[in-house]
XYZ file of C-alpha atoms in Angstrom:
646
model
C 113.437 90.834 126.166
C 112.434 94.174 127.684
C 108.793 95.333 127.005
C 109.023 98.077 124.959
C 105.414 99.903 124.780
C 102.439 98.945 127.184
C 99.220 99.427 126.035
C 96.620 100.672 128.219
C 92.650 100.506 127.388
C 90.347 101.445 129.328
C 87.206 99.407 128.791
C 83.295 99.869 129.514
C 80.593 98.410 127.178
C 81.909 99.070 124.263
C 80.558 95.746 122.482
C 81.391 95.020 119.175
C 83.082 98.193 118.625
C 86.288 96.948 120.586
C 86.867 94.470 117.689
C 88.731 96.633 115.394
C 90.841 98.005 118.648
C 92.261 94.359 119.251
C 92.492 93.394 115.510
C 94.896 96.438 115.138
C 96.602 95.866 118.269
C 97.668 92.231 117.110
C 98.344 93.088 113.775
C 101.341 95.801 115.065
C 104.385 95.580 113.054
C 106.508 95.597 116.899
C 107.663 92.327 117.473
C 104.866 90.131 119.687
C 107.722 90.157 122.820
C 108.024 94.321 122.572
C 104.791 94.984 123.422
C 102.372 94.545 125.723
C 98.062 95.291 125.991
C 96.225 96.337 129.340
C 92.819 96.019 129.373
C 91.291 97.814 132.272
C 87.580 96.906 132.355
C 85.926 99.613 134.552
C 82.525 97.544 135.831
C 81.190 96.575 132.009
C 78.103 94.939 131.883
C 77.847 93.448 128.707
C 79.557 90.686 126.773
C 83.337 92.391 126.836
C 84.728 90.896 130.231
C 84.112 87.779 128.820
C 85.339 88.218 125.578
C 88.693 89.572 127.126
C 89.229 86.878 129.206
C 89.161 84.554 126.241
C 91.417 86.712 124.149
C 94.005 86.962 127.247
C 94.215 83.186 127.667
C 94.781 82.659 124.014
C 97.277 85.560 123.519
C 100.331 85.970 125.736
C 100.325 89.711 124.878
C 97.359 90.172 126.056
C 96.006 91.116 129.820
C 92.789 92.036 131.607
C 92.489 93.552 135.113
C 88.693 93.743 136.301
C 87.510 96.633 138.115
C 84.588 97.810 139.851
C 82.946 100.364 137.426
C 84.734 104.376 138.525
C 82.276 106.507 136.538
C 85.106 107.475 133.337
C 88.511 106.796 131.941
C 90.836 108.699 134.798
C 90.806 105.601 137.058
C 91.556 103.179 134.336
C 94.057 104.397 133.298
C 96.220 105.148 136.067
C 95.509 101.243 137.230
C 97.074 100.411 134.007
C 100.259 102.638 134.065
C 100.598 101.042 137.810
C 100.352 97.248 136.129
C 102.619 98.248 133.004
C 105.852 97.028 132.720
C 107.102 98.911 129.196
C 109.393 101.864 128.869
C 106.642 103.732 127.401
C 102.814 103.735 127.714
C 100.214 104.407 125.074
C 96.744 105.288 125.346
C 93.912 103.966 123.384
C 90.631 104.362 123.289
C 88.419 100.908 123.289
C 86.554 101.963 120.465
C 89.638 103.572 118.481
C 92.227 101.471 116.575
C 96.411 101.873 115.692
C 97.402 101.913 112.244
C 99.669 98.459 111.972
C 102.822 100.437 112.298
C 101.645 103.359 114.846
C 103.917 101.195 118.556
C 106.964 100.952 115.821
C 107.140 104.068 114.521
C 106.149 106.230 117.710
C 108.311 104.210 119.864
C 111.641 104.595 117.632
C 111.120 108.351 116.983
C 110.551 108.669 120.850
C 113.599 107.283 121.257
C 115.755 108.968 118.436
C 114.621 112.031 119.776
C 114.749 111.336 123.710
C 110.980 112.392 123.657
C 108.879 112.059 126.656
C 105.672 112.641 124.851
C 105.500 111.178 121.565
C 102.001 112.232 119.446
C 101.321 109.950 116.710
C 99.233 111.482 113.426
C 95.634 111.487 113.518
C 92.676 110.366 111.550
C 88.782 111.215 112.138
C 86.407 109.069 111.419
C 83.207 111.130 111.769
C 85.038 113.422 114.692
C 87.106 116.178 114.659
C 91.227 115.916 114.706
C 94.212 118.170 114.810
C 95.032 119.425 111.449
C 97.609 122.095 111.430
C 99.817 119.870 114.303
C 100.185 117.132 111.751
C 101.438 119.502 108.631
C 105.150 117.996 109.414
C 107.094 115.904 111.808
C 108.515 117.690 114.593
C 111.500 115.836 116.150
C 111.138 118.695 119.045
C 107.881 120.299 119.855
C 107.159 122.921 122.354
C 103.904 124.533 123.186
C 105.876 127.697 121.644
C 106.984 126.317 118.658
C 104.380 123.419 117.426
C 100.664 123.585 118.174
C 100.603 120.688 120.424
C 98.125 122.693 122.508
C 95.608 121.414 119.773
C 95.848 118.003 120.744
C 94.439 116.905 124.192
C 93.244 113.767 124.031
C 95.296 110.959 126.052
C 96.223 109.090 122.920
C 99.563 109.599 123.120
C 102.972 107.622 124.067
C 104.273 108.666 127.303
C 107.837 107.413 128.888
C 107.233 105.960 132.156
C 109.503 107.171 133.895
C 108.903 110.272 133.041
C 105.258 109.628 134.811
C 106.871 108.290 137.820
C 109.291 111.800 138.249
C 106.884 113.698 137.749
C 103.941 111.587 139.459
C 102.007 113.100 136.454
C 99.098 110.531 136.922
C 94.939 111.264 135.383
C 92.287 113.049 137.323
C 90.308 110.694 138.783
C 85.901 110.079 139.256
C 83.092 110.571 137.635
C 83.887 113.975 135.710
C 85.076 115.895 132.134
C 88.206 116.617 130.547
C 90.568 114.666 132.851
C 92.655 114.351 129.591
C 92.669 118.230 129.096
C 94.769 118.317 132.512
C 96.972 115.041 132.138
C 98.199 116.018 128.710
C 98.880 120.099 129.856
C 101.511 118.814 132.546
C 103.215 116.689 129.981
C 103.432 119.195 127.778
C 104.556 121.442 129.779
C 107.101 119.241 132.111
C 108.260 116.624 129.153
C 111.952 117.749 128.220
C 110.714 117.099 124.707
C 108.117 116.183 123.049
C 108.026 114.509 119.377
C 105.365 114.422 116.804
C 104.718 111.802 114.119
C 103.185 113.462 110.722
C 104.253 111.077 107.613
C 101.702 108.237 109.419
C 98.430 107.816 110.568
C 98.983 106.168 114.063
C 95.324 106.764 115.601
C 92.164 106.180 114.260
C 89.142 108.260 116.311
C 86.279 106.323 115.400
C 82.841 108.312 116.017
C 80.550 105.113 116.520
C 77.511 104.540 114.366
C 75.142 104.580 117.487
C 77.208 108.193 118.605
C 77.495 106.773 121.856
C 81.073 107.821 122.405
C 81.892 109.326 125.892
C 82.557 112.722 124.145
C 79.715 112.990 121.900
C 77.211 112.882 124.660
C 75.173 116.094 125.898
C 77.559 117.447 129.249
C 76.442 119.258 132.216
C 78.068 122.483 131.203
C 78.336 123.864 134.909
C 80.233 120.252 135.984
C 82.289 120.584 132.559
C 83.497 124.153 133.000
C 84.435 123.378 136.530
C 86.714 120.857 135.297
C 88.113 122.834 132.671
C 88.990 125.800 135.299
C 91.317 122.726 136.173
C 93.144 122.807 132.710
C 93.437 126.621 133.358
C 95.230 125.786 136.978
C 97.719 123.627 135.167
C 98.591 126.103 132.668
C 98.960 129.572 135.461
C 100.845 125.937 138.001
C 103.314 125.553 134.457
C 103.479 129.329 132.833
C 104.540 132.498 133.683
C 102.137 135.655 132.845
C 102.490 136.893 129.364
C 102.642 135.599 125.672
C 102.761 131.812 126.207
C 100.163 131.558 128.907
C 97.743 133.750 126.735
C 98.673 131.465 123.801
C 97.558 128.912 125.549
C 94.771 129.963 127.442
C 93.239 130.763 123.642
C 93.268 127.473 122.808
C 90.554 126.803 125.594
C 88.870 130.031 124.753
C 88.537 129.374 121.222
C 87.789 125.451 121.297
C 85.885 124.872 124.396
C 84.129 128.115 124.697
C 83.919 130.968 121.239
C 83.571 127.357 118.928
C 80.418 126.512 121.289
C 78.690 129.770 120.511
C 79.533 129.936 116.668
C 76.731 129.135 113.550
C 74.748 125.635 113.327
C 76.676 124.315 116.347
C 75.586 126.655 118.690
C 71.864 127.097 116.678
C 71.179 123.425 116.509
C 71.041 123.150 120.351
C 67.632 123.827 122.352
C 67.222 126.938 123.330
C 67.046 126.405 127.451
C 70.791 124.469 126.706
C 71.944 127.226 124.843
C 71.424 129.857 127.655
C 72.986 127.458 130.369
C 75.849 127.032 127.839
C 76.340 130.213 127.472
C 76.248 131.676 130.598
C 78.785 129.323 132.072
C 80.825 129.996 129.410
C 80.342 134.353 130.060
C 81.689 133.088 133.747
C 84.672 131.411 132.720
C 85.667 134.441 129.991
C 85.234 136.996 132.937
C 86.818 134.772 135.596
C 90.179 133.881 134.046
C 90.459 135.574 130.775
C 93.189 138.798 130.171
C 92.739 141.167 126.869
C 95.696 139.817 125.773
C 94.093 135.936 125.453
C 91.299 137.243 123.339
C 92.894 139.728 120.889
C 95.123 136.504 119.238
C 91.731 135.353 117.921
C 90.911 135.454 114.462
C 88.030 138.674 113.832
C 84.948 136.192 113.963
C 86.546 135.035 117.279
C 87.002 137.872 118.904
C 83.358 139.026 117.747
C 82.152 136.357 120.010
C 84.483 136.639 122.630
C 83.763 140.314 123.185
C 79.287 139.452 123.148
C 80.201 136.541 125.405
C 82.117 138.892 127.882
C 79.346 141.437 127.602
C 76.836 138.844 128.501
C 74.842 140.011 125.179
C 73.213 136.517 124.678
C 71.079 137.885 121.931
C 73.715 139.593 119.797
C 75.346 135.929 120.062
C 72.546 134.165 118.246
C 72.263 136.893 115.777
C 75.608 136.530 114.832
C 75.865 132.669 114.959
C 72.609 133.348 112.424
C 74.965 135.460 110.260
C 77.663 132.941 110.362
C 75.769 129.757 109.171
C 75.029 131.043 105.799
C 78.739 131.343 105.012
C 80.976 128.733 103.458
C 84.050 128.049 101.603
C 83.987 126.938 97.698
C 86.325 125.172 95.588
C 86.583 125.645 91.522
C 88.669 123.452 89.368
C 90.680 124.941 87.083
C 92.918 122.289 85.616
C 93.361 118.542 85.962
C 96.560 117.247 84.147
C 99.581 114.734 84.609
C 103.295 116.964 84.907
C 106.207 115.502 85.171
C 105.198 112.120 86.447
C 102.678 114.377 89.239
C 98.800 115.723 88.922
C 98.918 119.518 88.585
C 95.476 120.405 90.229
C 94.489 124.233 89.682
C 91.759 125.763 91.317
C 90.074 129.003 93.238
C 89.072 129.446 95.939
C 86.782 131.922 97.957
C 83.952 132.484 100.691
C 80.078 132.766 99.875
C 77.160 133.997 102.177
C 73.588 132.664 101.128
C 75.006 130.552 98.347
C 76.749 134.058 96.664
C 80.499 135.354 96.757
C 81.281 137.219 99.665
C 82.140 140.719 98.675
C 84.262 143.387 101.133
C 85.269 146.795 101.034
C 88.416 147.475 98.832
C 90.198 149.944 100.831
C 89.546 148.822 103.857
C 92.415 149.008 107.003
C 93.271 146.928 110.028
C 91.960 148.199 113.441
C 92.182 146.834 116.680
C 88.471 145.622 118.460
C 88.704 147.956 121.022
C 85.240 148.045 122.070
C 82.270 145.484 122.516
C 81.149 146.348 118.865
C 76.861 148.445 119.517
C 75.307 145.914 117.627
C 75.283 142.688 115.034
C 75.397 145.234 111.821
C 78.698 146.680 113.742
C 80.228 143.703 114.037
C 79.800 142.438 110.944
C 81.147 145.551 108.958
C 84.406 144.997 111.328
C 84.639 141.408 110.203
C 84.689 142.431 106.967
C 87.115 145.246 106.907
C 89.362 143.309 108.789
C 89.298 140.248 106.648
C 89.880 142.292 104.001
C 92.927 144.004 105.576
C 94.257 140.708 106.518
C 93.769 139.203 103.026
C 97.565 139.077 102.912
C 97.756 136.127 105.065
C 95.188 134.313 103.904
C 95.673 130.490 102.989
C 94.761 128.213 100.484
C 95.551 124.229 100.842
C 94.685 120.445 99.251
C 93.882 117.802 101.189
C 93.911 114.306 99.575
C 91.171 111.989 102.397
C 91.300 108.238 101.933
C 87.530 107.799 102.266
C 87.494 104.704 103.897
C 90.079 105.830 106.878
C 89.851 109.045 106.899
C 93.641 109.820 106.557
C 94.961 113.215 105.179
C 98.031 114.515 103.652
C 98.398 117.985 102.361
C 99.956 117.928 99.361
C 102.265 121.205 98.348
C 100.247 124.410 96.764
C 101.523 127.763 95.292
C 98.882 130.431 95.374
C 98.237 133.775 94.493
C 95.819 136.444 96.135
C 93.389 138.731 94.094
C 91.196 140.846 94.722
C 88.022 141.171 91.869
C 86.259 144.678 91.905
C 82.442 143.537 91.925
C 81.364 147.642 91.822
C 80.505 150.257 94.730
C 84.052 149.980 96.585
C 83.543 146.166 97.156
C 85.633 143.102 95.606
C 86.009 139.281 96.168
C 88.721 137.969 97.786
C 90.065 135.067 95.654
C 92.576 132.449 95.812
C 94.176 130.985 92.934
C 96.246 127.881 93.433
C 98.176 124.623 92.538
C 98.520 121.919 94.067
C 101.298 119.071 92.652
C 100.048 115.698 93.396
C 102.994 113.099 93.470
C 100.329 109.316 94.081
C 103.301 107.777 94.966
C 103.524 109.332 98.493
C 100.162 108.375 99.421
C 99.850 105.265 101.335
C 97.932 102.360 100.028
C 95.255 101.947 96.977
C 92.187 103.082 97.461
C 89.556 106.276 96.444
C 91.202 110.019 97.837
C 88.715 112.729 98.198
C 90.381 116.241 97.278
C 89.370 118.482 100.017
C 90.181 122.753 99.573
C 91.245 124.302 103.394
C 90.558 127.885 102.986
C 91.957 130.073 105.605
C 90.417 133.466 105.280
C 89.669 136.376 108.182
C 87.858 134.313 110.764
C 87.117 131.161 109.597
C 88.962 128.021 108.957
C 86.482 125.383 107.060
C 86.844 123.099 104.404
C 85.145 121.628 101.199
C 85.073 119.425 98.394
C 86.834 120.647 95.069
C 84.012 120.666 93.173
C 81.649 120.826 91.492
C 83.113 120.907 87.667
C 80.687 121.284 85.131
C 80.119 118.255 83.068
C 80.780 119.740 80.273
C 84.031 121.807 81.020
C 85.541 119.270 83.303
C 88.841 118.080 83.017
C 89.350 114.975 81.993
C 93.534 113.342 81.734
C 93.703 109.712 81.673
C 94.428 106.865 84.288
C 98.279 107.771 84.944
C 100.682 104.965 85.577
C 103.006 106.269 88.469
C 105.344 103.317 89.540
C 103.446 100.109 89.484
C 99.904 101.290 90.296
C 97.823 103.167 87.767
C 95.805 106.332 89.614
C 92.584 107.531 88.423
C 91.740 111.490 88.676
C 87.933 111.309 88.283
C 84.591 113.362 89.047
C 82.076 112.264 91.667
C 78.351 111.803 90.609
C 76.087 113.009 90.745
C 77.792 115.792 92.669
C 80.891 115.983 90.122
C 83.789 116.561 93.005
C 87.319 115.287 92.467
C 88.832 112.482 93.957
C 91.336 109.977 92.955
C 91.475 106.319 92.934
C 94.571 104.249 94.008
C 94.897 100.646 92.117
C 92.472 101.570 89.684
C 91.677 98.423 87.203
C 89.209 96.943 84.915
C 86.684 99.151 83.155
C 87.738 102.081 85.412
C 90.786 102.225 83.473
C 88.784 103.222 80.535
C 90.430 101.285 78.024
C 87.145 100.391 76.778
C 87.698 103.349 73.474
C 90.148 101.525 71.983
C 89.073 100.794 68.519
C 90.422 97.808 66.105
C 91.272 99.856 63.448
C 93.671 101.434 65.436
C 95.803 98.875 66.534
C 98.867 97.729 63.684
C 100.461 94.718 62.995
C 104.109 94.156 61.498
C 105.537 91.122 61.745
C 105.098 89.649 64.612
C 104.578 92.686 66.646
C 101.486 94.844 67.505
C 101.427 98.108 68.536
C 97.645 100.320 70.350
C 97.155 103.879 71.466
C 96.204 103.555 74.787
C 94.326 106.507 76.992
C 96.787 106.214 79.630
C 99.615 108.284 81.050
C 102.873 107.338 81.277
C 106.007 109.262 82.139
C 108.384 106.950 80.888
C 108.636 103.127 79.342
C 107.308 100.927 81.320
C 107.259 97.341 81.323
C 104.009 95.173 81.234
C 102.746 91.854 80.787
C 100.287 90.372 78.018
C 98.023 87.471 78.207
C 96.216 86.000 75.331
C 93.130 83.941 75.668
C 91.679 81.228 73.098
C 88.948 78.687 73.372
C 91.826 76.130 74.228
C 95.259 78.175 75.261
C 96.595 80.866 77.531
C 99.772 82.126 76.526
C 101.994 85.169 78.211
C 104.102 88.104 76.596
C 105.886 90.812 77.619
C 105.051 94.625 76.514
C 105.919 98.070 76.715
C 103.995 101.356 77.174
C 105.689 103.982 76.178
C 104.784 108.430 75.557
C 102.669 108.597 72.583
C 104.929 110.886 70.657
C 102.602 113.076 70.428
C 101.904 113.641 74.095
C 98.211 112.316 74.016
C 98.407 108.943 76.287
C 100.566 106.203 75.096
C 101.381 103.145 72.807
C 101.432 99.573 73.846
C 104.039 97.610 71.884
C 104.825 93.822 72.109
C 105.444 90.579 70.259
C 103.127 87.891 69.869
C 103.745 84.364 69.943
C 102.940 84.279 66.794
C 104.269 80.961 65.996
C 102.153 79.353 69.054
C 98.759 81.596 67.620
C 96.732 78.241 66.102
C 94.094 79.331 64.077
C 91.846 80.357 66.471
C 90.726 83.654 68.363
C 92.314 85.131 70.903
C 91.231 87.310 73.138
C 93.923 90.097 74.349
C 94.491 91.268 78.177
C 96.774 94.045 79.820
C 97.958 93.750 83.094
C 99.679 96.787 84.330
C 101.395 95.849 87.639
C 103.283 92.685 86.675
C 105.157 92.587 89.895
C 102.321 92.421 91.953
C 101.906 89.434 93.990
C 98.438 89.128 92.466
C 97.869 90.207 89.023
C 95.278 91.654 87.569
C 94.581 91.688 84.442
C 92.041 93.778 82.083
C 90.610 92.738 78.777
C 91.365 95.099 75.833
C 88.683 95.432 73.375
C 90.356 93.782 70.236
C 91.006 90.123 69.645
C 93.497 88.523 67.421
C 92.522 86.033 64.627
C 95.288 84.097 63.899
C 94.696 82.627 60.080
C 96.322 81.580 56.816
C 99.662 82.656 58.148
C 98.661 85.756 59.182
C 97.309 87.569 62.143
C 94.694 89.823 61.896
C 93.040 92.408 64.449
C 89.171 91.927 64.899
C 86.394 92.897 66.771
C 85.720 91.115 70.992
C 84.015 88.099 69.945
C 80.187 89.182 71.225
C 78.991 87.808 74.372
C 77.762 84.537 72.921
C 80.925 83.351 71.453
C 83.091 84.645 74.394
C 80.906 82.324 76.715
C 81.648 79.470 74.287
C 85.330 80.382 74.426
C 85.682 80.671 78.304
C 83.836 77.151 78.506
C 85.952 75.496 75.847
C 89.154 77.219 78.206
C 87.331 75.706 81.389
C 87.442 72.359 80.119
C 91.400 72.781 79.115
C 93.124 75.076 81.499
C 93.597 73.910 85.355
C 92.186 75.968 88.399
C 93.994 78.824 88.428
C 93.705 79.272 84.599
C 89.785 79.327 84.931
C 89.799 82.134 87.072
C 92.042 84.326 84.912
C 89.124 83.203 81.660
C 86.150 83.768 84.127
C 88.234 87.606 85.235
C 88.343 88.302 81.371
C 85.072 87.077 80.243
C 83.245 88.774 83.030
C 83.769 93.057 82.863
C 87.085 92.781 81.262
C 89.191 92.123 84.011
């Protein structure tokens, strides 16, 4: 069978860090005979050409060319494209991983869409990713249309014969951003390119020692040569005008205006920050029309226009402004709608720790001029943010915190402006955000995270904090078969949500006796949990010699607050005994769980009564009793109930 994807890695001494890379190459979801892994190991000197050579003889997918060490990743990779044999080639980093899914779902929207550049969804773990790219997928991207410009890196899928046409092959030797000028020509010479938003195909793993290529201290006169090579591609590709600006900005704004802006540019020593900065005045002078600047957003083109003026000094001063300003996030509401979590909050600026305030009839005007000083340029910023407030943004994120995947979920917002006295107001956002769990992807604990676009800035924060005691608080909602928990952080009381949610976390632990009813043979207990609908569920009761099963329902408490457990009891199998009660939510899980309930059953002159949890001395008398009566699998479920409730 044809190869469908090859795989190309380009290795060097990346120790154990390369064992998540191969884990989630052999757990894709593309049948074993599709695909195919290159290992190019540039010179390492550690353990890894061992350990390849072993994985290569004991996996047929697997396959290791040695190499004598090039100086980066250019090399590599080009001696893998020349050894691949697939109708498309992917590039992975040797300390990055592929979700189990990424080769099958790039390679058949390449194909659907007769892409030859296909960019799969990003993830950051500890490092910086696309954002706005990944909003959407876009069967048909264009530098014009999409911002693919904001993704450089190689990991992509690339048709190969689309290489070979073009001879589009990496820079090559020891040098920067040979990426940067592979990834411009295939933008610009693919006859389309396709991007993949709905999964997380690429995980960029910052390593714990930070000993990524990318993360290390560059030579900034060697990197800015190389990126003058970026530039070449673009004038090679473009015509003068609109597009080429457009895209010129993106180096201008990332590589250079980012460099000079608040605790990133402050943090470095001061000798670095001078050779930084001059190389980067060069560059601005050398290549750099009006017309690439003035698409900047008013902080940018504050630095842009210092930078070009060579005013080093005004540059710090401003970066000094800068890092006392950040975005925060106040809840508003926290409640289950319609089977979704309605999430209200605001959303504004602060300098120093305080709300940024701005003049309230301020007007747009153009930077003309190189603004006289740092108090100049900071009254423009804030007259023109304030003119601008119109297109200001407001989003949610939802993070998994273990992977670092994002989804924004839909918001509505409103604008206002809050008079705060002497011709100044606020600039507020007020939004909602509709949460629908079942579109996220996997249990596990989601961060909310607030992206406030606003005049010049772009940042992000927790939603949080909420006051303890004016927090929201709605119960563990049951949305299809996995029950989501909206709770507060501690100590620092942010939002986040948690997927699969079970045992005391479901907080069934309230539930008093004297609540729960008996008729007949049927029981019926408020339960703090939120259901849209009836939903089925399973019951176990545990003696000191049984286990029997049951069916139940949850239903809407009529009255709106949570909902009502109802089910029928083998009552003729209850012995006189006591039986402890468990819940478990998800019966068509493969494995599950269930959680104790904090009632037993008493089961006595003909009639069943609702009592208190046996206390923890009787309950450990029960589960042993049940240990020396039930078989293996039995025990388990006891031990689950006895210990935590689960």
């Amino acid at each position: 069978m044809p190869v469908k994807v090859s795989v190309i890695i380009p290795v060097y001494n990346p120790g154990i860090y390369i064992e998540d890379c191969i884990t989630s190459l052999q757990r894709q979801s593309l049948p074993p005979e599709e695909y195919e892994v290159i290992f190019v190991d540039d010179g390492s000197t550690d353990a890894t050409p061992a350990r390849l050579d072993a994985l290569a003889a004991e996996d047929p997918r697997m396959k290791v060319i040695h190499q004598e060490n090039s100086g980066w990743s250019g090399k590599p990779r080009n001696v893998g494209i020349a050894a691949s044999r697939g109708e498309f080639v992917m590039f992975v980093d040797n300390d990055d991983y592929l979700g189990d899914e990424a080769l099958e779902r790039m390679y058949d929207y390449g194909v659907a869409n007769g892409a030859d550049v296909v960019v799969g969804k990003m993830a950051g773990k500890g490092r910086g990713v696309p954002v706005e790219l990944f909003r959407r997928n876009h069967p048909r991207a264009t530098v014009e249309n999409a911002p693919l410009i904001d993704s450089l890196t190689p990991h992509k899928m690339i048709r190969r014969a689309f290489l070979d046409r073009t001879g589009l092959r990496f820079p090559e030797g020891r040098r920067r951003l040979e990426d940067h000028v592979f990834i411009a020509e295939a933008y610009l010479r693919a006859e389309n390119v396709s991007v993949v938003s709905d999964y997380v195909c690429y995980y960029h793993i910052r390593r714990d020692d930070s000993s990524n290529a990318g993360f290390e201290r560059f030579d900034p006169a060697g990197y800015f040569k190389n990126l003058r090579e970026a530039l070449d591609v673009v004038e090679r590709y473009t015509e003068p005008g609109p597009v080429r600006d457009r895209l010129f900005r993106r180096w201008l704004r990332v590589e250079m205006v980012e460099r000079l802006r608040a605790r990133r540019f402050l943090n470095l020593p001061d000798d670095y920050r001078k050779e930084l900065f001059g190389e980067i005045h060069e560059v601005v002078v050398e290549r750099f029309g009006p017309g690439v600047a003035e698409g900047l957003q008013p902080t940018q083109q504050v630095v842009a226009a210092l930078t070009a003026a060579d005013r080093y000094d005004d540059v710090v001063s401003f970066a000094e402004w800068e890092a006392g300003i950040a975005p925060k996030a106040a809840p508003a509401h926290v409640e289950w709608r319609d089977g979704s979590l309605s999430i209200g909050f605001t959303a504004e600026y602060t300098s120093g720790g305080e709300p940024m305030t701005f003049p309230a009839d301020a007007e747009a005007a153009p930077l003309n001029d190189t603004p006289k000083d740092v108090t100049e340029a900071v009254e423009w910023v804030a007259a023109e943010t304030a003119a601008r407030f119109g297109q200001a943004t407001a989003d949610l994120l939802l993070r998994e915190r273990s992977s670092a995947a994002q989804y924004f979920q839909p918001v509505e917002f409103t604008r206002e402006t809050v008079p705060v006295g002497d011709g100044e107001v606020r600039l507020v956002l007020r939004a909602t955000a509709t949460v629908d769990p079942a579109g996220l992807p996997g249990d596990g604990v989601w961060d909310a995270v607030v992206r406030v676009k606003l005049g010049g800035w772009t940042k992000e924060c927790r939603l949080g904090p909420a006051p303890r005691a004016t927090r929201p608080t709605p119960d563990v909602g049951l949305v299809g078969d996995r029950p989501v928990l909206p709770y507060w952080t501690e100590p620092h009381g942010n939002l986040s949500l948690q997927l699969g949610a079970r045992g005391k976390r479901l907080g069934l632990g309230g539930v008093q006796p004297m609540d729960v009813t008996i008729s007949g043979d049927r029981f019926r207990a408020p339960l703090p949990l939120h259901v849209e609908g009836d939903s089925e569920v399973r019951l176990r009761f545990v003696s000191s010699s049984r286990i029997l099963d049951a069916s139940g329902t949850l239903s809407p408490a009529p009255d709106g607050r949570g909902a009502v457990l109802e089910a029928a009891m083998p009552a003729k199998d209850l012995s006189r005994d006591t039986w402890r009660v468990a819940l478990c939510l998800t019966p068509g899980a493969d494995r599950p769980r269930f959680t104790g309930l904090p009632f037993a059953l008493r089961a006595a002159d003909g009639q069943v009564l609702v009592v208190p949890v046996p206390g923890p001395g009787v309950a450990l008398r029960l589960a042993r009793r049940a240990r020396r009566v039930v078989g293996t699998a039995r025990r388990k479920v006891v031990s689950r109930i006895r210990i935590g409730g689960q």
